[in-house]
CSV table of C-alpha atoms in Angstrom, one decimal:
chain,number,residue,atom,x,y,z
F,1,MET,CA,76.6,73.2,162.7
F,2,ARG,CA,77.1,73.6,166.5
F,3,ARG,CA,74.5,70.9,167.1
F,4,LEU,CA,76.2,68.5,164.7
F,5,ARG,CA,79.3,68.6,167.0
F,6,PHE,CA,77.0,67.1,169.7
F,7,ILE,CA,74.8,64.9,167.6
F,8,LEU,CA,77.4,63.1,165.4
F,9,PRO,CA,79.9,62.0,168.0
F,10,SER,CA,77.2,61.2,170.5
F,11,LEU,CA,75.3,59.0,168.0
F,12,LEU,CA,78.6,57.2,167.2
F,13,GLY,CA,79.2,56.7,170.9
F,14,VAL,CA,75.7,55.3,171.4
F,15,GLY,CA,76.2,53.0,168.5
F,16,LEU,CA,79.5,51.7,169.9
F,17,PHE,CA,78.6,51.4,173.6
F,18,LEU,CA,74.9,51.3,174.1
F,19,VAL,CA,73.2,49.5,171.2
F,20,PRO,CA,73.1,45.7,171.3
F,21,TYR,CA,73.7,43.9,167.9
F,22,PRO,CA,72.9,40.3,167.1
F,23,THR,CA,76.0,38.2,166.4
F,24,ALA,CA,76.7,34.6,165.8
F,25,GLY,CA,77.5,34.1,169.5
F,26,GLY,CA,74.4,36.0,170.7
F,27,VAL,CA,74.0,39.7,171.4
F,28,ASN,CA,76.9,42.1,171.7
F,29,ILE,CA,77.7,45.8,171.5
F,30,GLY,CA,80.1,47.4,169.0
F,31,LEU,CA,82.9,47.6,171.5
F,32,GLY,CA,82.5,44.0,172.4
F,33,ILE,CA,82.6,43.0,168.7
F,34,LEU,CA,85.8,45.0,168.2
F,35,THR,CA,87.3,43.3,171.3
F,36,ASP,CA,86.3,39.8,170.2
F,37,TRP,CA,87.7,40.4,166.7
F,38,THR,CA,91.0,41.7,168.0
F,39,ARG,CA,91.4,38.8,170.5
F,40,ALA,CA,90.7,36.3,167.8
F,41,ALA,CA,93.2,38.0,165.5
F,42,MET,CA,95.9,37.9,168.1
F,43,GLY,CA,95.2,34.3,169.1
F,44,ASP,CA,97.6,32.5,171.4
F,45,SER,CA,100.0,35.4,171.5
F,46,LEU,CA,97.7,37.5,173.6
F,47,PRO,CA,98.5,35.9,177.1
F,48,THR,CA,102.2,36.2,176.3
F,49,ASN,CA,101.8,39.9,175.5
F,50,VAL,CA,99.9,40.4,178.7
F,51,VAL,CA,102.7,38.9,180.7
F,52,ARG,CA,105.2,41.2,178.9
F,53,LEU,CA,103.2,44.2,179.9
F,54,VAL,CA,103.1,43.1,183.5
F,55,CYS,CA,106.9,42.5,183.5
F,56,ILE,CA,107.5,45.9,181.9
F,57,SER,CA,105.4,47.5,184.6
F,58,ALA,CA,107.4,45.9,187.3
F,59,ALA,CA,110.9,46.6,185.8
F,60,VAL,CA,110.2,50.2,184.8
F,61,SER,CA,108.5,51.0,188.1
F,62,ALA,CA,111.4,49.6,190.1
F,63,PHE,CA,113.8,51.7,188.0
F,64,ALA,CA,111.7,54.8,188.4
F,65,VAL,CA,111.6,54.4,192.2
F,66,LEU,CA,115.3,53.7,192.5
F,67,ALA,CA,116.7,56.2,190.0
F,68,ARG,CA,113.9,58.8,190.0
F,69,PRO,CA,114.5,59.9,186.4
F,70,SER,CA,113.1,63.3,185.3
F,71,TRP,CA,110.4,61.7,183.1
F,72,SER,CA,108.8,59.9,186.1
F,73,ARG,CA,108.4,63.2,188.0
F,74,ARG,CA,106.1,64.8,185.3
F,75,THR,CA,102.5,64.3,186.6
F,76,ASP,CA,101.1,65.0,183.1
F,77,SER,CA,103.1,62.3,181.3
F,78,VAL,CA,102.8,58.6,180.8
F,79,GLY,CA,105.9,58.2,183.0
F,80,ALA,CA,103.9,59.2,186.1
F,81,VAL,CA,102.2,55.8,185.8
F,82,PHE,CA,105.5,54.2,186.9
F,83,ALA,CA,106.3,56.7,189.7
F,84,ALA,CA,104.7,54.5,192.3
F,85,SER,CA,105.2,53.9,196.0
F,86,TRP,CA,107.4,51.1,197.3
F,87,ALA,CA,104.3,49.1,198.2
F,88,THR,CA,102.9,49.4,194.7
F,89,VAL,CA,106.2,48.4,193.2
F,90,ALA,CA,106.3,45.4,195.4
F,91,VAL,CA,102.8,44.4,194.1
F,92,ARG,CA,103.9,44.8,190.5
F,93,LEU,CA,107.0,42.7,191.1
F,94,VAL,CA,104.8,39.9,192.7
F,95,ALA,CA,102.4,40.2,189.7
F,96,ALA,CA,105.3,39.8,187.2
F,97,ALA,CA,106.4,36.6,189.1
F,98,VAL,CA,102.9,35.2,189.3
F,99,ALA,CA,102.1,36.0,185.6
F,100,SER,CA,105.3,34.4,184.5
F,101,MET,CA,104.6,31.3,186.6
F,102,VAL,CA,101.1,30.9,185.1
F,103,LEU,CA,102.3,31.5,181.5
F,104,PHE,CA,105.1,28.8,181.8
F,105,GLY,CA,103.2,26.5,184.1
F,106,ALA,CA,106.1,26.6,186.7
F,107,GLY,CA,105.2,27.0,190.3
F,108,PRO,CA,102.7,25.9,192.9
F,109,ALA,CA,99.5,24.4,191.5
F,110,TRP,CA,97.3,26.8,193.6
F,111,ILE,CA,98.8,29.6,191.6
F,112,THR,CA,99.2,28.1,188.1
F,113,SER,CA,96.1,26.0,187.9
F,114,ALA,CA,93.3,26.7,185.4
F,115,ASP,CA,90.9,27.7,188.1
F,116,THR,CA,93.2,30.3,189.7
F,117,GLY,CA,96.0,32.1,187.8
F,118,GLY,CA,94.9,30.5,184.5
F,119,VAL,CA,91.4,32.1,184.7
F,120,ILE,CA,92.9,35.5,185.6
F,121,LEU,CA,95.6,35.5,182.8
F,122,ASN,CA,93.8,33.7,180.0
F,123,ASP,CA,90.2,34.7,180.5
F,124,LEU,CA,90.1,38.1,182.3
F,125,MET,CA,93.3,40.0,181.6
F,126,THR,CA,93.3,39.2,177.9
F,127,ILE,CA,89.9,40.9,177.8
F,128,ILE,CA,90.9,43.9,179.8
F,129,VAL,CA,94.1,44.5,177.8
F,130,VAL,CA,92.2,44.7,174.6
F,131,VAL,CA,89.0,46.4,175.6
F,132,PHE,CA,90.8,49.3,177.1
F,133,VAL,CA,92.7,50.1,173.9
F,134,PHE,CA,89.3,50.8,172.2
F,135,ALA,CA,87.6,52.2,175.3
F,136,SER,CA,90.3,54.7,176.2
F,137,PHE,CA,90.1,56.4,172.8
F,138,LEU,CA,86.3,56.0,172.2
F,139,LEU,CA,84.8,56.7,175.6
F,140,PRO,CA,85.0,60.5,175.0
F,141,LEU,CA,82.3,60.1,172.4
F,142,LEU,CA,80.0,59.3,175.4
F,143,THR,CA,81.4,61.7,177.9
F,144,ASP,CA,82.9,64.8,176.2
F,145,PHE,CA,80.4,65.8,173.5
F,146,GLY,CA,77.3,66.5,175.4
F,147,LEU,CA,75.5,63.2,175.7
F,148,MET,CA,76.0,63.1,179.5
F,149,GLU,CA,74.4,66.5,179.8
F,150,PHE,CA,71.5,65.7,177.5
F,151,ILE,CA,70.7,62.4,179.2
F,152,GLY,CA,71.3,63.9,182.6
F,153,THR,CA,68.9,66.8,182.1
F,154,ILE,CA,66.1,64.4,181.0
F,155,ALA,CA,66.8,61.6,183.6
F,156,ARG,CA,67.5,63.6,186.7
F,157,ARG,CA,63.8,63.8,187.8
F,158,VAL,CA,64.0,60.0,188.1
F,159,PHE,CA,67.5,59.4,189.3
F,160,ARG,CA,67.6,62.0,192.0
F,161,PRO,CA,64.6,60.9,194.0
F,162,LEU,CA,65.0,57.2,193.4
F,163,PHE,CA,68.8,56.7,193.6
F,164,ARG,CA,70.0,60.1,195.0
F,165,LEU,CA,72.1,60.5,191.9
F,166,PRO,CA,72.4,63.1,189.1
F,167,GLY,CA,70.7,62.1,185.8
F,168,ARG,CA,74.0,61.7,183.9
F,169,ALA,CA,74.5,58.5,185.9
F,170,ALA,CA,72.0,56.9,183.5
F,171,VAL,CA,74.8,56.8,180.8
F,172,ASP,CA,77.1,55.0,183.2
F,173,GLY,CA,74.4,52.4,184.0
F,174,ALA,CA,73.5,51.9,180.3
F,175,ALA,CA,77.2,51.4,179.3
F,176,SER,CA,77.5,48.7,181.9
F,177,TRP,CA,74.2,46.9,181.3
F,178,PHE,CA,74.6,46.8,177.5
F,179,GLY,CA,78.4,46.7,177.5
F,180,SER,CA,80.5,45.6,180.5
F,181,SER,CA,80.9,46.6,184.1
F,182,ILE,CA,84.5,47.8,183.6
F,183,VAL,CA,83.4,50.3,180.9
F,184,GLY,CA,80.9,51.7,183.3
F,185,LEU,CA,83.5,51.9,186.0
F,186,VAL,CA,85.9,53.8,183.8
F,187,ILE,CA,83.2,56.3,182.9
F,188,THR,CA,82.3,56.8,186.5
F,189,THR,CA,85.9,57.3,187.8
F,190,GLN,CA,86.7,59.7,185.0
F,191,GLN,CA,83.6,61.7,185.7
F,192,TYR,CA,84.5,61.8,189.4
F,193,GLU,CA,88.1,63.0,188.7
F,194,ARG,CA,86.7,65.7,186.4
F,195,GLY,CA,84.4,67.0,189.2
F,196,HIS,CA,81.1,65.8,187.9
F,197,TYR,CA,80.4,63.4,190.7
F,198,THR,CA,81.0,63.6,194.5
F,199,GLN,CA,82.7,60.8,196.3
F,200,ARG,CA,79.4,59.4,197.5
F,201,GLU,CA,77.7,59.6,194.0
F,202,ALA,CA,80.6,58.0,192.3
F,203,LEU,CA,80.7,55.1,194.7
F,204,VAL,CA,76.9,54.7,194.6
F,205,ILE,CA,77.1,54.4,190.8
F,206,ALA,CA,80.1,52.1,190.8
F,207,LEU,CA,78.7,49.8,193.4
F,208,ASN,CA,75.1,49.7,192.1
F,209,PHE,CA,75.1,50.2,188.4
F,210,SER,CA,78.3,48.5,187.1
F,211,VAL,CA,76.4,45.3,186.4
F,212,VAL,CA,77.8,42.7,184.0
F,213,SER,CA,76.5,42.9,180.5
F,214,VAL,CA,73.4,41.2,179.1
F,215,ALA,CA,75.7,38.9,177.1
F,216,PHE,CA,77.6,37.8,180.1
F,217,ALA,CA,74.4,37.2,182.1
F,218,LYS,CA,73.3,34.8,179.3
F,219,VAL,CA,76.6,32.9,179.6
F,220,VAL,CA,76.0,32.6,183.3
F,221,ALA,CA,72.5,31.4,182.8
F,222,ASP,CA,73.6,28.7,180.3
F,223,PHE,CA,76.4,27.5,182.5
F,224,ALA,CA,74.1,27.2,185.5
F,225,GLY,CA,71.7,25.1,183.4
F,226,VAL,CA,68.8,27.6,183.5
F,227,GLY,CA,69.3,29.2,180.0
F,228,GLU,CA,65.7,28.4,179.0
F,229,HIS,CA,64.6,30.7,181.8
F,230,PHE,CA,66.8,33.6,180.7
F,231,PRO,CA,64.0,36.2,180.2
F,232,THR,CA,62.8,35.4,183.7
F,233,LEU,CA,66.3,35.5,185.1
F,234,TYR,CA,67.1,38.8,183.6
F,235,GLY,CA,63.8,40.2,184.8
F,236,ALA,CA,64.9,39.1,188.3
F,237,VAL,CA,68.3,40.7,187.8
F,238,ILE,CA,66.6,44.0,186.9
F,239,ALA,CA,64.0,43.9,189.7
F,240,SER,CA,66.6,43.0,192.4
F,241,GLY,CA,69.2,45.4,191.0
F,242,VAL,CA,66.7,48.3,191.1
F,243,ALA,CA,65.8,47.4,194.7
F,244,ALA,CA,69.4,47.4,195.7
F,245,ALA,CA,70.1,50.7,193.9
F,246,VAL,CA,67.2,52.3,195.8
F,247,ILE,CA,68.2,51.0,199.2
F,248,MET,CA,72.0,51.0,199.2
F,249,PRO,CA,72.5,54.8,198.8
F,250,ARG,CA,70.4,55.3,202.0
F,251,ILE,CA,72.3,53.0,204.3
F,252,PRO,CA,76.0,52.7,205.5
F,253,PRO,CA,78.6,52.5,204.2
F,254,LEU,CA,77.6,54.4,201.1
F,255,SER,CA,75.3,56.9,202.9
F,256,ARG,CA,78.3,58.0,205.0
F,257,LYS,CA,80.6,58.8,202.1
F,258,GLY,CA,81.2,62.5,201.8
F,259,ASP,CA,79.6,64.7,199.2
F,260,ARG,CA,83.0,66.1,198.3
F,261,PHE,CA,84.4,66.7,194.8
F,262,ALA,CA,87.8,65.4,193.7
F,263,SER,CA,88.9,68.7,192.2
F,264,THR,CA,88.1,70.9,195.3
F,265,GLY,CA,88.1,68.5,198.2
F,266,SER,CA,85.0,70.4,199.4
F,267,THR,CA,81.2,70.1,199.1
F,268,THR,CA,81.2,73.1,196.7
F,269,GLU,CA,80.8,72.1,193.1
F,270,PRO,CA,83.8,73.4,191.0
F,271,ALA,CA,81.5,74.6,188.2
F,272,PRO,CA,77.9,74.2,187.3
F,273,VAL,CA,77.4,70.7,185.8
F,274,PRO,CA,74.3,70.1,183.7
F,275,GLY,CA,72.3,67.1,184.5
F,276,ARG,CA,72.7,67.2,188.2
F,277,THR,CA,71.0,69.0,191.1
F,278,PRO,CA,73.7,71.0,192.9
F,279,LEU,CA,74.3,70.3,196.6
F,280,SER,CA,74.2,74.0,197.4
F,281,HIS,CA,71.0,75.3,198.7
F,282,GLY,CA,71.9,79.0,198.4
F,283,PRO,CA,70.2,81.5,196.2
F,284,ASN,CA,72.4,80.9,193.2
F,285,ARG,CA,71.8,77.2,192.7
F,286,ALA,CA,71.7,76.0,189.1
F,287,GLY,CA,68.3,76.0,187.5
F,288,GLU,CA,67.0,79.3,188.9
F,289,SER,CA,66.7,82.1,186.4
F,290,ALA,CA,68.7,85.2,186.7
F,291,ALA,CA,65.5,87.2,187.3
F,292,SER,CA,64.5,85.0,190.2
F,293,THR,CA,67.9,85.3,191.9
F,294,SER,CA,67.9,89.1,191.5
F,295,GLY,CA,64.4,89.4,193.1
F,296,GLY,CA,62.5,90.0,189.8
F,297,PRO,CA,59.8,87.9,188.3
F,298,ALA,CA,60.9,84.5,187.2
F,299,ARG,CA,60.9,83.8,183.5
F,300,PRO,CA,59.4,80.5,182.4
F,301,ARG,CA,62.0,77.8,182.0
F,302,PRO,CA,62.3,75.8,178.7
F,303,GLY,CA,61.2,72.2,178.7
F,304,LEU,CA,63.5,69.4,179.5
F,305,LEU,CA,64.3,68.5,175.9
F,306,PRO,CA,65.2,72.0,174.7
F,307,ARG,CA,67.2,72.6,177.9
F,308,GLY,CA,69.0,69.3,177.5
F,309,LEU,CA,69.8,70.0,173.9
F,310,ALA,CA,71.1,73.5,174.7
F,311,LEU,CA,73.4,72.2,177.5
F,312,ALA,CA,74.6,69.4,175.3
F,313,THR,CA,75.4,71.8,172.4
F,314,GLU,CA,77.3,74.0,174.8
F,315,ARG,CA,79.3,71.1,176.2
F,316,ALA,CA,80.2,69.8,172.7
F,317,ALA,CA,81.5,73.2,171.8
F,318,GLN,CA,84.0,72.9,174.7
F,319,ALA,CA,85.1,69.4,173.8
F,320,PRO,CA,88.8,68.8,173.4
F,321,GLY,CA,90.4,68.4,170.0
F,322,LEU,CA,91.7,65.2,168.5
F,323,ARG,CA,95.3,65.7,169.7
F,324,ALA,CA,94.1,66.2,173.3
F,325,LEU,CA,91.8,63.2,173.1
F,326,ALA,CA,94.6,61.1,171.7
F,327,ARG,CA,96.9,62.1,174.6
F,328,GLN,CA,94.2,61.3,177.1
F,329,GLY,CA,93.6,57.9,175.4
F,330,VAL,CA,97.3,57.0,175.5
F,331,ARG,CA,97.5,57.9,179.2
F,332,THR,CA,94.4,56.0,180.1
F,333,THR,CA,95.6,52.9,178.2
F,334,CYS,CA,99.0,53.0,179.9
F,335,ASP,CA,97.4,53.4,183.3
F,336,ILE,CA,95.3,50.3,182.7
F,337,TRP,CA,98.1,48.3,181.2
F,338,PHE,CA,100.9,49.1,183.7
F,339,GLY,CA,98.8,50.1,186.7
F,340,LEU,CA,95.7,47.9,186.8
F,341,LEU,CA,96.8,44.7,185.2
F,342,PRO,CA,99.4,43.9,187.9
F,343,LEU,CA,96.8,44.6,190.6
F,344,VAL,CA,94.2,42.3,188.9
F,345,MET,CA,96.9,39.6,188.5
F,346,VAL,CA,97.7,39.6,192.2
F,347,ILE,CA,94.3,40.2,193.8
F,348,GLY,CA,92.5,38.0,191.3
F,349,THR,CA,94.8,35.0,191.6
F,350,PHE,CA,95.1,35.0,195.3
F,351,SER,CA,91.3,35.6,195.8
F,352,LEU,CA,90.6,32.5,193.5
F,353,ALA,CA,93.2,30.5,195.3
F,354,VAL,CA,91.5,31.2,198.7
F,355,ALA,CA,88.1,30.4,197.1
F,356,ASN,CA,89.2,27.2,195.3
F,357,HIS,CA,91.9,25.7,197.5
F,358,THR,CA,91.0,26.6,201.1
F,359,PRO,CA,87.8,26.1,203.2
F,360,VAL,CA,87.7,29.8,204.1
F,361,PHE,CA,84.6,30.7,202.1
F,362,THR,CA,82.8,27.6,203.4
F,363,TRP,CA,83.5,28.6,207.0
F,364,LEU,CA,82.4,32.2,206.3
F,365,SER,CA,79.2,31.0,204.6
F,366,TYR,CA,77.9,29.1,207.7
F,367,PRO,CA,75.7,32.1,208.7
F,368,LEU,CA,74.2,32.1,205.3
F,369,VAL,CA,72.7,28.6,205.6
F,370,PRO,CA,69.8,29.8,207.8
F,371,PHE,CA,69.3,32.7,205.3
F,372,ALA,CA,69.1,30.2,202.4
F,373,GLU,CA,66.7,28.0,204.4
F,374,LEU,CA,64.5,31.0,205.3
F,375,LEU,CA,64.2,31.6,201.5
F,376,ARG,CA,63.1,27.9,201.1
F,377,LEU,CA,66.1,27.2,198.8
F,378,PRO,CA,66.6,23.4,198.4
F,379,ASP,CA,70.2,22.3,199.2
F,380,ALA,CA,70.7,25.3,201.4
F,381,ALA,CA,74.0,24.1,202.8
F,382,ALA,CA,75.4,23.8,199.3
F,383,ALA,CA,73.9,27.1,198.2
F,384,ALA,CA,75.4,29.1,201.0
F,385,PRO,CA,79.1,28.9,199.9
F,386,ALA,CA,78.0,29.7,196.3
F,387,LEU,CA,76.3,32.9,197.5
F,388,LEU,CA,79.4,34.1,199.3
F,389,VAL,CA,82.2,33.0,196.9
F,390,GLY,CA,81.2,35.6,194.4
F,391,PHE,CA,83.2,38.2,196.3
F,392,ALA,CA,86.3,36.6,194.8
F,393,ASP,CA,85.0,36.3,191.2
F,394,GLN,CA,81.7,36.7,189.5
F,395,PHE,CA,81.8,33.3,187.8
F,396,LEU,CA,82.6,31.2,190.9
F,397,PRO,CA,79.0,31.0,192.2
F,398,VAL,CA,77.7,29.1,189.2
F,399,ILE,CA,80.8,26.9,189.1
F,400,LEU,CA,80.2,25.8,192.7
F,401,GLY,CA,76.4,25.6,192.2
F,402,GLN,CA,76.5,23.8,188.9
F,403,SER,CA,76.1,20.4,190.6
F,404,ILE,CA,73.1,21.4,192.7
F,405,GLU,CA,70.1,19.4,191.6
F,406,SER,CA,67.4,22.0,192.4
F,407,GLU,CA,66.7,24.2,189.4
F,408,VAL,CA,65.3,26.9,191.7
F,409,THR,CA,68.5,27.1,193.7
F,410,ARG,CA,70.7,27.2,190.6
F,411,PHE,CA,68.5,30.0,189.2
F,412,VAL,CA,69.0,32.0,192.4
F,413,ILE,CA,72.7,31.4,192.4
F,414,ALA,CA,72.9,32.5,188.7
F,415,CYS,CA,71.0,35.7,189.6
F,416,ALA,CA,73.3,36.3,192.6
F,417,SER,CA,76.5,36.0,190.5
F,418,VAL,CA,75.2,38.9,188.3
F,419,THR,CA,73.6,41.1,191.0
F,420,GLN,CA,76.2,40.9,193.8
F,421,LEU,CA,78.4,43.0,191.5
F,422,VAL,CA,81.4,43.5,193.9
F,423,TYR,CA,84.0,40.9,193.0
F,424,MET,CA,87.7,41.3,193.7
F,425,SER,CA,89.1,39.9,190.5
F,426,GLU,CA,88.0,43.0,188.5
F,427,VAL,CA,85.6,45.5,190.1
F,428,GLY,CA,87.2,45.4,193.5
F,429,ALA,CA,90.7,45.6,192.1
F,430,TYR,CA,89.8,48.6,189.9
F,431,LEU,CA,88.1,50.5,192.7
F,432,LEU,CA,90.9,50.0,195.2
F,433,LYS,CA,93.3,51.4,192.6
F,434,SER,CA,91.1,54.4,191.8
F,435,LYS,CA,91.1,57.7,193.6
F,436,LEU,CA,87.7,57.0,195.2
F,437,PRO,CA,87.7,56.7,199.1
F,438,VAL,CA,86.8,53.0,199.4
F,439,SER,CA,88.4,50.2,201.4
F,440,LEU,CA,88.4,46.5,201.3
F,441,LEU,CA,86.1,46.4,204.3
F,442,ASP,CA,83.7,48.8,202.5
F,443,LEU,CA,83.6,46.5,199.4
F,444,PHE,CA,82.9,43.4,201.5
F,445,VAL,CA,80.1,45.1,203.5
F,446,VAL,CA,78.5,46.3,200.2
F,447,PHE,CA,78.8,42.8,198.8
F,448,VAL,CA,77.0,41.3,201.8
F,449,LEU,CA,74.3,43.9,201.8
F,450,ARG,CA,73.7,43.5,198.1
F,451,THR,CA,73.4,39.8,198.7
F,452,VAL,CA,70.9,40.2,201.5
F,453,ILE,CA,68.8,42.6,199.4
F,454,THR,CA,68.9,41.0,195.9
F,455,VAL,CA,68.8,37.3,196.7
F,456,PRO,CA,65.3,37.3,198.4
F,457,VAL,CA,63.9,39.1,195.4
F,458,CYS,CA,65.4,36.6,193.0
F,459,ALA,CA,64.2,33.7,195.3
F,460,LEU,CA,60.7,35.0,195.2
F,461,ILE,CA,60.7,35.2,191.4
F,462,ALA,CA,62.2,31.7,191.2
F,463,HIS,CA,59.5,30.3,193.4
F,464,LEU,CA,56.7,32.0,191.4
F,465,PHE,CA,57.9,31.2,187.9
F,466,ILE,CA,60.4,28.4,187.9
């Protein structure tokens, strides 16, 4: 019976988040199917409801800062979401104004046009607002009932030497690759806040494994006109992504992030966490038998599978009850609705405005022209801005590169839009809002480094097979 408490919720979580299902529109996971069905059911009312949430966030946050009611001072309540700093309140007020302008089509074209504010409100935020309703309540099936411990125990022999990560990071990566990058980010930040990852580990995972889903990669390939080469393209994404995941943790800025836990602020792990190799090198590090630490003969350790099953069963026995999970789900949903949505509205809209209505990215991309020429990419001058503009949004590279005649160049640009990973309209905005120690400069440096690492791999595959 104890094992069923681990097996049943974990199987349900795997079925919802990690198993791809064939659908009329391609391949999707259970969470994606639920999200698409809900968006279709809500129809045209969804953007209006999103704007209402952003306006509520601005109004209630302003009231909470000015009046400081008692409910806003309780850190364990939903009201704490609105107890923000003056700077955060200002961002939320700007977001409410921008969202309203986009909804009603009133305001400057560089804000309200379909390629700036329209993309953020109608295409991105409508997905975020729905997917988190399901993800906030269902993610514990992956994280709280032993699956992380089970996978972590089995995968740590690969993840630790290759990526300098605990094995439980495999679950985050799978949730992103089969589901969506934002789902993987939520798992990672939650695990960090609970003391399962250090600052460095959480950032390495978030900035190397939160890749867009297989389904979105197929959309990118089709839009770029290389859909018939999708198996090759996704092979290039995997090869270049693994190369980046091996290299990035070993170079700045990620290598310089502290191995400190959120709950203690120190390098000391708050409690033994299965599925990871502890940082401590003292005599009581996890994995040693009691006999070996006391000086007696070491007893043989069980195999990985029995050990993982035992740890998973133990974790499942400590899982919170339905009421606690429901409270946690409500708090996470409100944090996304009233905290993240305004940030995405502001950062996403202004990033796309800079990309689409100013020559800034074209100027910044000049150093990339020799880089593209070195990789023997035809139309290198046109490819360079497309390789850089992905910092604003993941779909912009293929939009800019769609008119390029060379199929090889369009193939590489499509790969880059998936593998660059750090884009401000979603991933960047989420990480800047999180408790992880990451700056805008960090994100840009990681974006450039990932481009330098992944694009040559994709170009080599393109020259060989396209």
